């Protein structure tokens, strides 16, 4: 029993030590202009953040015969766990990383809530979404102007036959509130 207690205590200490000092922002709120909505990014590790975006987003409509040709705008909730792989290198090269200005790899999940619609002469209703992996670039300029672009592939699901299609997101807006605790302030 003492070995198990010691092991749990040791793992907790290692976990706390691993989270000491961050290269990324602790948290920040953004207002997006291109896809109107709100975004929140929370630091969860040294180079890792959890990003939640609620916005009106252009999306493929996989319910139609030619999904790569048909886009629609749907309200969406997008979740990403971003791993910024070059923040340390940016600090060493004298570049700032304010607003998590770096390149990232992120598993991503999005849920779209479209209204009832007709696609290929049939009624389509219900939630749709995708899960996939993206590579992205985020930069913050001046007084909080922020741009984030990511692209990859995802498996789309919903009231239609699922499939793998491209995923691309662009977010242009402003950081309205941040809590800094990053190494490269």
JSON list of C-alpha atoms in Angstrom, two decimals:
[
{"chain": "A", "resi": 1, "resn": "UNK", "atom": "CA", "xyz": [0.00, 0.00, 0.00]},
{"chain": "A", "resi": 2, "resn": "UNK", "atom": "CA", "xyz": [2.87, 2.35, 0.79]},
{"chain": "A", "resi": 3, "resn": "UNK", "atom": "CA", "xyz": [4.39, 1.73, -2.64]},
{"chain": "A", "resi": 4, "resn": "UNK", "atom": "CA", "xyz": [1.13, 2.65, -4.37]},
{"chain": "A", "resi": 5, "resn": "UNK", "atom": "CA", "xyz": [0.75, 5.80, -2.25]},
{"chain": "A", "resi": 6, "resn": "UNK", "atom": "CA", "xyz": [4.37, 6.78, -2.98]},
{"chain": "A", "resi": 7, "resn": "UNK", "atom": "CA", "xyz": [3.87, 6.11, -6.72]},
{"chain": "A", "resi": 8, "resn": "UNK", "atom": "CA", "xyz": [0.74, 8.30, -6.85]},
{"chain": "A", "resi": 9, "resn": "UNK", "atom": "CA", "xyz": [2.50, 11.07, -4.90]},
{"chain": "A", "resi": 10, "resn": "UNK", "atom": "CA", "xyz": [5.55, 10.87, -7.19]},
{"chain": "A", "resi": 11, "resn": "UNK", "atom": "CA", "xyz": [3.40, 11.00, -10.35]},
{"chain": "A", "resi": 12, "resn": "UNK", "atom": "CA", "xyz": [1.54, 14.05, -9.00]},
{"chain": "A", "resi": 13, "resn": "UNK", "atom": "CA", "xyz": [4.84, 15.83, -8.31]},
{"chain": "A", "resi": 14, "resn": "UNK", "atom": "CA", "xyz": [6.15, 14.98, -11.78]},
{"chain": "A", "resi": 15, "resn": "UNK", "atom": "CA", "xyz": [2.93, 16.27, -13.31]},
{"chain": "A", "resi": 16, "resn": "UNK", "atom": "CA", "xyz": [3.19, 19.55, -11.40]},
{"chain": "A", "resi": 17, "resn": "UNK", "atom": "CA", "xyz": [6.84, 19.94, -12.35]},
{"chain": "A", "resi": 18, "resn": "UNK", "atom": "CA", "xyz": [6.07, 19.24, -16.01]},
{"chain": "A", "resi": 19, "resn": "UNK", "atom": "CA", "xyz": [3.51, 22.08, -16.02]},
{"chain": "A", "resi": 20, "resn": "UNK", "atom": "CA", "xyz": [5.85, 24.63, -14.42]},
{"chain": "A", "resi": 21, "resn": "UNK", "atom": "CA", "xyz": [6.56, 27.43, -16.85]},
{"chain": "A", "resi": 22, "resn": "UNK", "atom": "CA", "xyz": [4.64, 27.73, -20.06]},
{"chain": "A", "resi": 23, "resn": "UNK", "atom": "CA", "xyz": [5.67, 28.79, -23.51]},
{"chain": "A", "resi": 24, "resn": "UNK", "atom": "CA", "xyz": [2.06, 29.58, -24.38]},
{"chain": "A", "resi": 25, "resn": "UNK", "atom": "CA", "xyz": [-0.57, 31.94, -22.98]},
{"chain": "A", "resi": 26, "resn": "UNK", "atom": "CA", "xyz": [-2.45, 30.69, -19.94]},
{"chain": "A", "resi": 27, "resn": "UNK", "atom": "CA", "xyz": [-5.75, 31.82, -21.46]},
{"chain": "A", "resi": 28, "resn": "UNK", "atom": "CA", "xyz": [-7.07, 34.25, -24.03]},
{"chain": "A", "resi": 29, "resn": "UNK", "atom": "CA", "xyz": [-10.42, 35.32, -25.51]},
{"chain": "A", "resi": 30, "resn": "UNK", "atom": "CA", "xyz": [-10.73, 36.28, -29.17]},
{"chain": "A", "resi": 31, "resn": "UNK", "atom": "CA", "xyz": [-13.51, 37.80, -31.24]},
{"chain": "A", "resi": 32, "resn": "UNK", "atom": "CA", "xyz": [-13.48, 36.48, -34.80]},
{"chain": "A", "resi": 33, "resn": "UNK", "atom": "CA", "xyz": [-14.55, 38.62, -37.75]},
{"chain": "A", "resi": 34, "resn": "UNK", "atom": "CA", "xyz": [-14.34, 36.27, -40.77]},
{"chain": "A", "resi": 35, "resn": "UNK", "atom": "CA", "xyz": [-16.35, 33.51, -39.12]},
{"chain": "A", "resi": 36, "resn": "UNK", "atom": "CA", "xyz": [-18.33, 35.67, -36.69]},
{"chain": "A", "resi": 37, "resn": "UNK", "atom": "CA", "xyz": [-18.01, 34.22, -33.24]},
{"chain": "A", "resi": 38, "resn": "UNK", "atom": "CA", "xyz": [-16.07, 33.85, -30.04]},
{"chain": "A", "resi": 39, "resn": "UNK", "atom": "CA", "xyz": [-12.95, 31.78, -29.33]},
{"chain": "A", "resi": 40, "resn": "UNK", "atom": "CA", "xyz": [-11.31, 30.78, -26.05]},
{"chain": "A", "resi": 41, "resn": "UNK", "atom": "CA", "xyz": [-7.81, 29.26, -25.80]},
{"chain": "A", "resi": 42, "resn": "UNK", "atom": "CA", "xyz": [-6.62, 27.77, -22.49]},
{"chain": "A", "resi": 43, "resn": "UNK", "atom": "CA", "xyz": [-3.03, 26.69, -21.81]},
{"chain": "A", "resi": 44, "resn": "UNK", "atom": "CA", "xyz": [-2.96, 23.10, -20.55]},
{"chain": "A", "resi": 45, "resn": "UNK", "atom": "CA", "xyz": [0.73, 22.30, -20.84]},
{"chain": "A", "resi": 46, "resn": "UNK", "atom": "CA", "xyz": [4.12, 23.76, -21.62]},
{"chain": "A", "resi": 47, "resn": "UNK", "atom": "CA", "xyz": [3.42, 24.03, -25.38]},
{"chain": "A", "resi": 48, "resn": "UNK", "atom": "CA", "xyz": [-0.19, 22.82, -25.46]},
{"chain": "A", "resi": 49, "resn": "UNK", "atom": "CA", "xyz": [-3.52, 24.63, -25.43]},
{"chain": "A", "resi": 50, "resn": "UNK", "atom": "CA", "xyz": [-7.19, 23.67, -25.63]},
{"chain": "A", "resi": 51, "resn": "UNK", "atom": "CA", "xyz": [-9.11, 25.85, -28.09]},
{"chain": "A", "resi": 52, "resn": "UNK", "atom": "CA", "xyz": [-12.91, 26.21, -28.18]},
{"chain": "A", "resi": 53, "resn": "UNK", "atom": "CA", "xyz": [-14.57, 28.20, -30.97]},
{"chain": "A", "resi": 54, "resn": "UNK", "atom": "CA", "xyz": [-18.29, 28.95, -31.32]},
{"chain": "A", "resi": 55, "resn": "UNK", "atom": "CA", "xyz": [-19.00, 30.65, -34.64]},
{"chain": "A", "resi": 56, "resn": "UNK", "atom": "CA", "xyz": [-20.84, 30.72, -37.93]},
{"chain": "A", "resi": 57, "resn": "UNK", "atom": "CA", "xyz": [-18.52, 28.72, -40.18]},
{"chain": "A", "resi": 58, "resn": "UNK", "atom": "CA", "xyz": [-18.47, 27.89, -43.87]},
{"chain": "A", "resi": 59, "resn": "UNK", "atom": "CA", "xyz": [-18.46, 24.13, -44.24]},
{"chain": "A", "resi": 60, "resn": "UNK", "atom": "CA", "xyz": [-18.73, 21.33, -46.77]},
{"chain": "A", "resi": 61, "resn": "UNK", "atom": "CA", "xyz": [-22.19, 19.86, -47.02]},
{"chain": "A", "resi": 62, "resn": "UNK", "atom": "CA", "xyz": [-21.49, 16.10, -47.19]},
{"chain": "A", "resi": 63, "resn": "UNK", "atom": "CA", "xyz": [-25.22, 15.39, -47.62]},
{"chain": "A", "resi": 64, "resn": "UNK", "atom": "CA", "xyz": [-25.06, 16.47, -51.27]},
{"chain": "A", "resi": 65, "resn": "UNK", "atom": "CA", "xyz": [-23.68, 14.44, -54.18]},
{"chain": "A", "resi": 66, "resn": "UNK", "atom": "CA", "xyz": [-20.69, 16.78, -54.75]},
{"chain": "A", "resi": 67, "resn": "UNK", "atom": "CA", "xyz": [-19.61, 17.86, -51.23]},
{"chain": "A", "resi": 68, "resn": "UNK", "atom": "CA", "xyz": [-16.36, 19.43, -52.41]},
{"chain": "A", "resi": 69, "resn": "UNK", "atom": "CA", "xyz": [-18.36, 21.74, -54.70]},
{"chain": "A", "resi": 70, "resn": "UNK", "atom": "CA", "xyz": [-21.08, 22.82, -52.24]},
{"chain": "A", "resi": 71, "resn": "UNK", "atom": "CA", "xyz": [-20.40, 24.99, -49.22]},
{"chain": "A", "resi": 72, "resn": "UNK", "atom": "CA", "xyz": [-22.86, 26.27, -46.67]},
{"chain": "A", "resi": 73, "resn": "UNK", "atom": "CA", "xyz": [-22.63, 28.41, -43.53]},
{"chain": "A", "resi": 74, "resn": "UNK", "atom": "CA", "xyz": [-23.63, 26.63, -40.33]},
{"chain": "A", "resi": 75, "resn": "UNK", "atom": "CA", "xyz": [-23.39, 27.47, -36.63]},
{"chain": "A", "resi": 76, "resn": "UNK", "atom": "CA", "xyz": [-20.52, 25.35, -35.31]},
{"chain": "A", "resi": 77, "resn": "UNK", "atom": "CA", "xyz": [-18.67, 24.37, -32.16]},
{"chain": "A", "resi": 78, "resn": "UNK", "atom": "CA", "xyz": [-15.02, 23.50, -32.86]},
{"chain": "A", "resi": 79, "resn": "UNK", "atom": "CA", "xyz": [-12.65, 21.94, -30.32]},
{"chain": "A", "resi": 80, "resn": "UNK", "atom": "CA", "xyz": [-8.88, 21.59, -30.80]},
{"chain": "A", "resi": 81, "resn": "UNK", "atom": "CA", "xyz": [-5.98, 20.49, -28.62]},
{"chain": "A", "resi": 82, "resn": "UNK", "atom": "CA", "xyz": [-3.10, 22.46, -30.13]},
{"chain": "A", "resi": 83, "resn": "UNK", "atom": "CA", "xyz": [0.52, 21.41, -29.70]},
{"chain": "A", "resi": 84, "resn": "UNK", "atom": "CA", "xyz": [2.77, 24.37, -30.63]},
{"chain": "A", "resi": 85, "resn": "UNK", "atom": "CA", "xyz": [5.97, 22.76, -31.83]},
{"chain": "A", "resi": 86, "resn": "UNK", "atom": "CA", "xyz": [8.09, 25.84, -32.52]},
{"chain": "A", "resi": 87, "resn": "UNK", "atom": "CA", "xyz": [7.51, 28.27, -29.63]},
{"chain": "A", "resi": 88, "resn": "UNK", "atom": "CA", "xyz": [10.90, 27.51, -28.04]},
{"chain": "A", "resi": 89, "resn": "UNK", "atom": "CA", "xyz": [12.65, 28.05, -31.37]},
{"chain": "A", "resi": 90, "resn": "UNK", "atom": "CA", "xyz": [10.83, 31.37, -31.84]},
{"chain": "A", "resi": 91, "resn": "UNK", "atom": "CA", "xyz": [12.05, 32.53, -28.40]},
{"chain": "A", "resi": 92, "resn": "UNK", "atom": "CA", "xyz": [15.64, 31.49, -29.19]},
{"chain": "A", "resi": 93, "resn": "UNK", "atom": "CA", "xyz": [15.50, 33.40, -32.51]},
{"chain": "A", "resi": 94, "resn": "UNK", "atom": "CA", "xyz": [14.30, 36.56, -30.75]},
{"chain": "A", "resi": 95, "resn": "UNK", "atom": "CA", "xyz": [10.73, 36.40, -32.08]},
{"chain": "A", "resi": 96, "resn": "UNK", "atom": "CA", "xyz": [7.78, 37.08, -29.82]},
{"chain": "A", "resi": 97, "resn": "UNK", "atom": "CA", "xyz": [5.11, 34.48, -29.20]},
{"chain": "A", "resi": 98, "resn": "UNK", "atom": "CA", "xyz": [2.47, 36.81, -27.77]},
{"chain": "A", "resi": 99, "resn": "UNK", "atom": "CA", "xyz": [-0.99, 35.39, -28.44]},
{"chain": "A", "resi": 100, "resn": "UNK", "atom": "CA", "xyz": [0.48, 31.92, -29.07]},
{"chain": "A", "resi": 101, "resn": "UNK", "atom": "CA", "xyz": [2.14, 33.04, -32.28]},
{"chain": "A", "resi": 102, "resn": "UNK", "atom": "CA", "xyz": [3.46, 29.72, -33.52]},
{"chain": "A", "resi": 103, "resn": "UNK", "atom": "CA", "xyz": [2.85, 26.66, -35.64]},
{"chain": "A", "resi": 104, "resn": "UNK", "atom": "CA", "xyz": [0.75, 23.81, -34.28]},
{"chain": "A", "resi": 105, "resn": "UNK", "atom": "CA", "xyz": [-0.56, 20.31, -34.85]},
{"chain": "A", "resi": 106, "resn": "UNK", "atom": "CA", "xyz": [-4.07, 19.70, -33.52]},
{"chain": "A", "resi": 107, "resn": "UNK", "atom": "CA", "xyz": [-6.61, 16.93, -33.34]},
{"chain": "A", "resi": 108, "resn": "UNK", "atom": "CA", "xyz": [-9.88, 18.70, -34.08]},
{"chain": "A", "resi": 109, "resn": "UNK", "atom": "CA", "xyz": [-13.58, 17.98, -33.66]},
{"chain": "A", "resi": 110, "resn": "UNK", "atom": "CA", "xyz": [-16.42, 20.14, -34.97]},
{"chain": "A", "resi": 111, "resn": "UNK", "atom": "CA", "xyz": [-20.17, 19.86, -34.51]},
{"chain": "A", "resi": 112, "resn": "UNK", "atom": "CA", "xyz": [-22.46, 21.75, -36.88]},
{"chain": "A", "resi": 113, "resn": "UNK", "atom": "CA", "xyz": [-26.09, 22.51, -36.13]},
{"chain": "A", "resi": 114, "resn": "UNK", "atom": "CA", "xyz": [-27.72, 23.18, -39.49]},
{"chain": "A", "resi": 115, "resn": "UNK", "atom": "CA", "xyz": [-31.44, 23.63, -39.91]},
{"chain": "A", "resi": 116, "resn": "UNK", "atom": "CA", "xyz": [-33.58, 21.26, -41.97]},
{"chain": "A", "resi": 117, "resn": "UNK", "atom": "CA", "xyz": [-32.63, 21.51, -45.63]},
{"chain": "A", "resi": 118, "resn": "UNK", "atom": "CA", "xyz": [-33.12, 19.72, -48.91]},
{"chain": "A", "resi": 119, "resn": "UNK", "atom": "CA", "xyz": [-30.05, 18.08, -50.44]},
{"chain": "A", "resi": 120, "resn": "UNK", "atom": "CA", "xyz": [-30.36, 16.10, -53.66]},
{"chain": "A", "resi": 121, "resn": "UNK", "atom": "CA", "xyz": [-34.18, 16.09, -53.41]},
{"chain": "A", "resi": 122, "resn": "UNK", "atom": "CA", "xyz": [-34.32, 14.62, -49.90]},
{"chain": "A", "resi": 123, "resn": "UNK", "atom": "CA", "xyz": [-34.84, 16.20, -46.49]},
{"chain": "A", "resi": 124, "resn": "UNK", "atom": "CA", "xyz": [-31.69, 16.31, -44.33]},
{"chain": "A", "resi": 125, "resn": "UNK", "atom": "CA", "xyz": [-32.06, 17.12, -40.65]},
{"chain": "A", "resi": 126, "resn": "UNK", "atom": "CA", "xyz": [-29.85, 16.73, -37.60]},
{"chain": "A", "resi": 127, "resn": "UNK", "atom": "CA", "xyz": [-26.37, 17.47, -36.35]},
{"chain": "A", "resi": 128, "resn": "UNK", "atom": "CA", "xyz": [-23.32, 16.78, -38.44]},
{"chain": "A", "resi": 129, "resn": "UNK", "atom": "CA", "xyz": [-19.66, 17.01, -37.67]},
{"chain": "A", "resi": 130, "resn": "UNK", "atom": "CA", "xyz": [-16.15, 15.78, -38.25]},
{"chain": "A", "resi": 131, "resn": "UNK", "atom": "CA", "xyz": [-13.10, 14.59, -36.37]},
{"chain": "A", "resi": 132, "resn": "UNK", "atom": "CA", "xyz": [-9.62, 14.84, -37.82]},
{"chain": "A", "resi": 133, "resn": "UNK", "atom": "CA", "xyz": [-6.11, 16.24, -37.66]},
{"chain": "A", "resi": 134, "resn": "UNK", "atom": "CA", "xyz": [-4.94, 19.67, -38.83]},
{"chain": "A", "resi": 135, "resn": "UNK", "atom": "CA", "xyz": [-1.69, 21.60, -39.11]},
{"chain": "A", "resi": 136, "resn": "UNK", "atom": "CA", "xyz": [-1.93, 25.32, -38.42]},
{"chain": "A", "resi": 137, "resn": "UNK", "atom": "CA", "xyz": [-0.18, 28.65, -38.13]},
{"chain": "A", "resi": 138, "resn": "UNK", "atom": "CA", "xyz": [-1.25, 31.35, -35.68]},
{"chain": "A", "resi": 139, "resn": "UNK", "atom": "CA", "xyz": [0.17, 34.86, -35.57]},
{"chain": "A", "resi": 140, "resn": "UNK", "atom": "CA", "xyz": [-0.64, 37.90, -33.43]},
{"chain": "A", "resi": 141, "resn": "UNK", "atom": "CA", "xyz": [0.33, 41.37, -34.58]},
{"chain": "A", "resi": 142, "resn": "UNK", "atom": "CA", "xyz": [0.38, 44.70, -32.79]},
{"chain": "A", "resi": 143, "resn": "UNK", "atom": "CA", "xyz": [-2.46, 45.34, -30.37]},
{"chain": "A", "resi": 144, "resn": "UNK", "atom": "CA", "xyz": [-3.96, 41.85, -30.50]},
{"chain": "A", "resi": 145, "resn": "UNK", "atom": "CA", "xyz": [-4.87, 41.44, -34.17]},
{"chain": "A", "resi": 146, "resn": "UNK", "atom": "CA", "xyz": [-4.80, 37.66, -34.62]},
{"chain": "A", "resi": 147, "resn": "UNK", "atom": "CA", "xyz": [-4.88, 35.33, -37.60]},
{"chain": "A", "resi": 148, "resn": "UNK", "atom": "CA", "xyz": [-5.04, 31.56, -37.47]},
{"chain": "A", "resi": 149, "resn": "UNK", "atom": "CA", "xyz": [-5.12, 29.21, -40.45]},
{"chain": "A", "resi": 150, "resn": "UNK", "atom": "CA", "xyz": [-5.20, 25.42, -40.28]},
{"chain": "A", "resi": 151, "resn": "UNK", "atom": "CA", "xyz": [-5.83, 22.61, -42.76]},
{"chain": "A", "resi": 152, "resn": "UNK", "atom": "CA", "xyz": [-5.95, 18.83, -42.73]},
{"chain": "A", "resi": 153, "resn": "UNK", "atom": "CA", "xyz": [-8.42, 16.01, -43.16]},
{"chain": "A", "resi": 154, "resn": "UNK", "atom": "CA", "xyz": [-11.40, 14.79, -41.19]},
{"chain": "A", "resi": 155, "resn": "UNK", "atom": "CA", "xyz": [-14.03, 12.09, -41.18]},
{"chain": "A", "resi": 156, "resn": "UNK", "atom": "CA", "xyz": [-17.47, 13.67, -41.58]},
{"chain": "A", "resi": 157, "resn": "UNK", "atom": "CA", "xyz": [-20.50, 12.08, -39.89]},
{"chain": "A", "resi": 158, "resn": "UNK", "atom": "CA", "xyz": [-24.18, 12.93, -39.72]},
{"chain": "A", "resi": 159, "resn": "UNK", "atom": "CA", "xyz": [-27.49, 12.08, -41.37]},
{"chain": "A", "resi": 160, "resn": "UNK", "atom": "CA", "xyz": [-25.68, 10.91, -44.51]},
{"chain": "A", "resi": 161, "resn": "UNK", "atom": "CA", "xyz": [-23.02, 8.41, -45.49]},
{"chain": "A", "resi": 162, "resn": "UNK", "atom": "CA", "xyz": [-19.78, 9.45, -43.76]},
{"chain": "A", "resi": 163, "resn": "UNK", "atom": "CA", "xyz": [-16.51, 10.04, -45.56]},
{"chain": "A", "resi": 164, "resn": "UNK", "atom": "CA", "xyz": [-13.06, 11.61, -45.36]},
{"chain": "A", "resi": 165, "resn": "UNK", "atom": "CA", "xyz": [-12.90, 15.15, -46.71]},
{"chain": "A", "resi": 166, "resn": "UNK", "atom": "CA", "xyz": [-10.56, 18.14, -46.35]},
{"chain": "A", "resi": 167, "resn": "UNK", "atom": "CA", "xyz": [-10.80, 20.40, -43.30]},
{"chain": "A", "resi": 168, "resn": "UNK", "atom": "CA", "xyz": [-9.70, 24.05, -43.39]},
{"chain": "A", "resi": 169, "resn": "UNK", "atom": "CA", "xyz": [-10.32, 26.81, -40.87]},
{"chain": "A", "resi": 170, "resn": "UNK", "atom": "CA", "xyz": [-9.43, 30.48, -40.94]},
{"chain": "A", "resi": 171, "resn": "UNK", "atom": "CA", "xyz": [-9.87, 32.79, -38.00]},
{"chain": "A", "resi": 172, "resn": "UNK", "atom": "CA", "xyz": [-9.18, 36.51, -38.23]},
{"chain": "A", "resi": 173, "resn": "UNK", "atom": "CA", "xyz": [-9.99, 38.70, -35.28]},
{"chain": "A", "resi": 174, "resn": "UNK", "atom": "CA", "xyz": [-8.78, 40.36, -32.09]},
{"chain": "A", "resi": 175, "resn": "UNK", "atom": "CA", "xyz": [-7.59, 39.12, -28.74]},
{"chain": "A", "resi": 176, "resn": "UNK", "atom": "CA", "xyz": [-9.78, 40.98, -26.26]},
{"chain": "A", "resi": 177, "resn": "UNK", "atom": "CA", "xyz": [-8.51, 39.46, -23.03]},
{"chain": "A", "resi": 178, "resn": "UNK", "atom": "CA", "xyz": [-5.45, 37.43, -22.18]},
{"chain": "A", "resi": 179, "resn": "UNK", "atom": "CA", "xyz": [-3.69, 36.11, -19.10]},
{"chain": "A", "resi": 180, "resn": "UNK", "atom": "CA", "xyz": [0.00, 35.93, -19.81]},
{"chain": "A", "resi": 181, "resn": "UNK", "atom": "CA", "xyz": [2.35, 33.54, -18.16]},
{"chain": "A", "resi": 182, "resn": "UNK", "atom": "CA", "xyz": [4.59, 32.62, -20.99]},
{"chain": "A", "resi": 183, "resn": "UNK", "atom": "CA", "xyz": [8.36, 32.43, -21.12]},
{"chain": "A", "resi": 184, "resn": "UNK", "atom": "CA", "xyz": [8.69, 34.73, -24.14]},
{"chain": "A", "resi": 185, "resn": "UNK", "atom": "CA", "xyz": [6.64, 37.75, -23.06]}
]
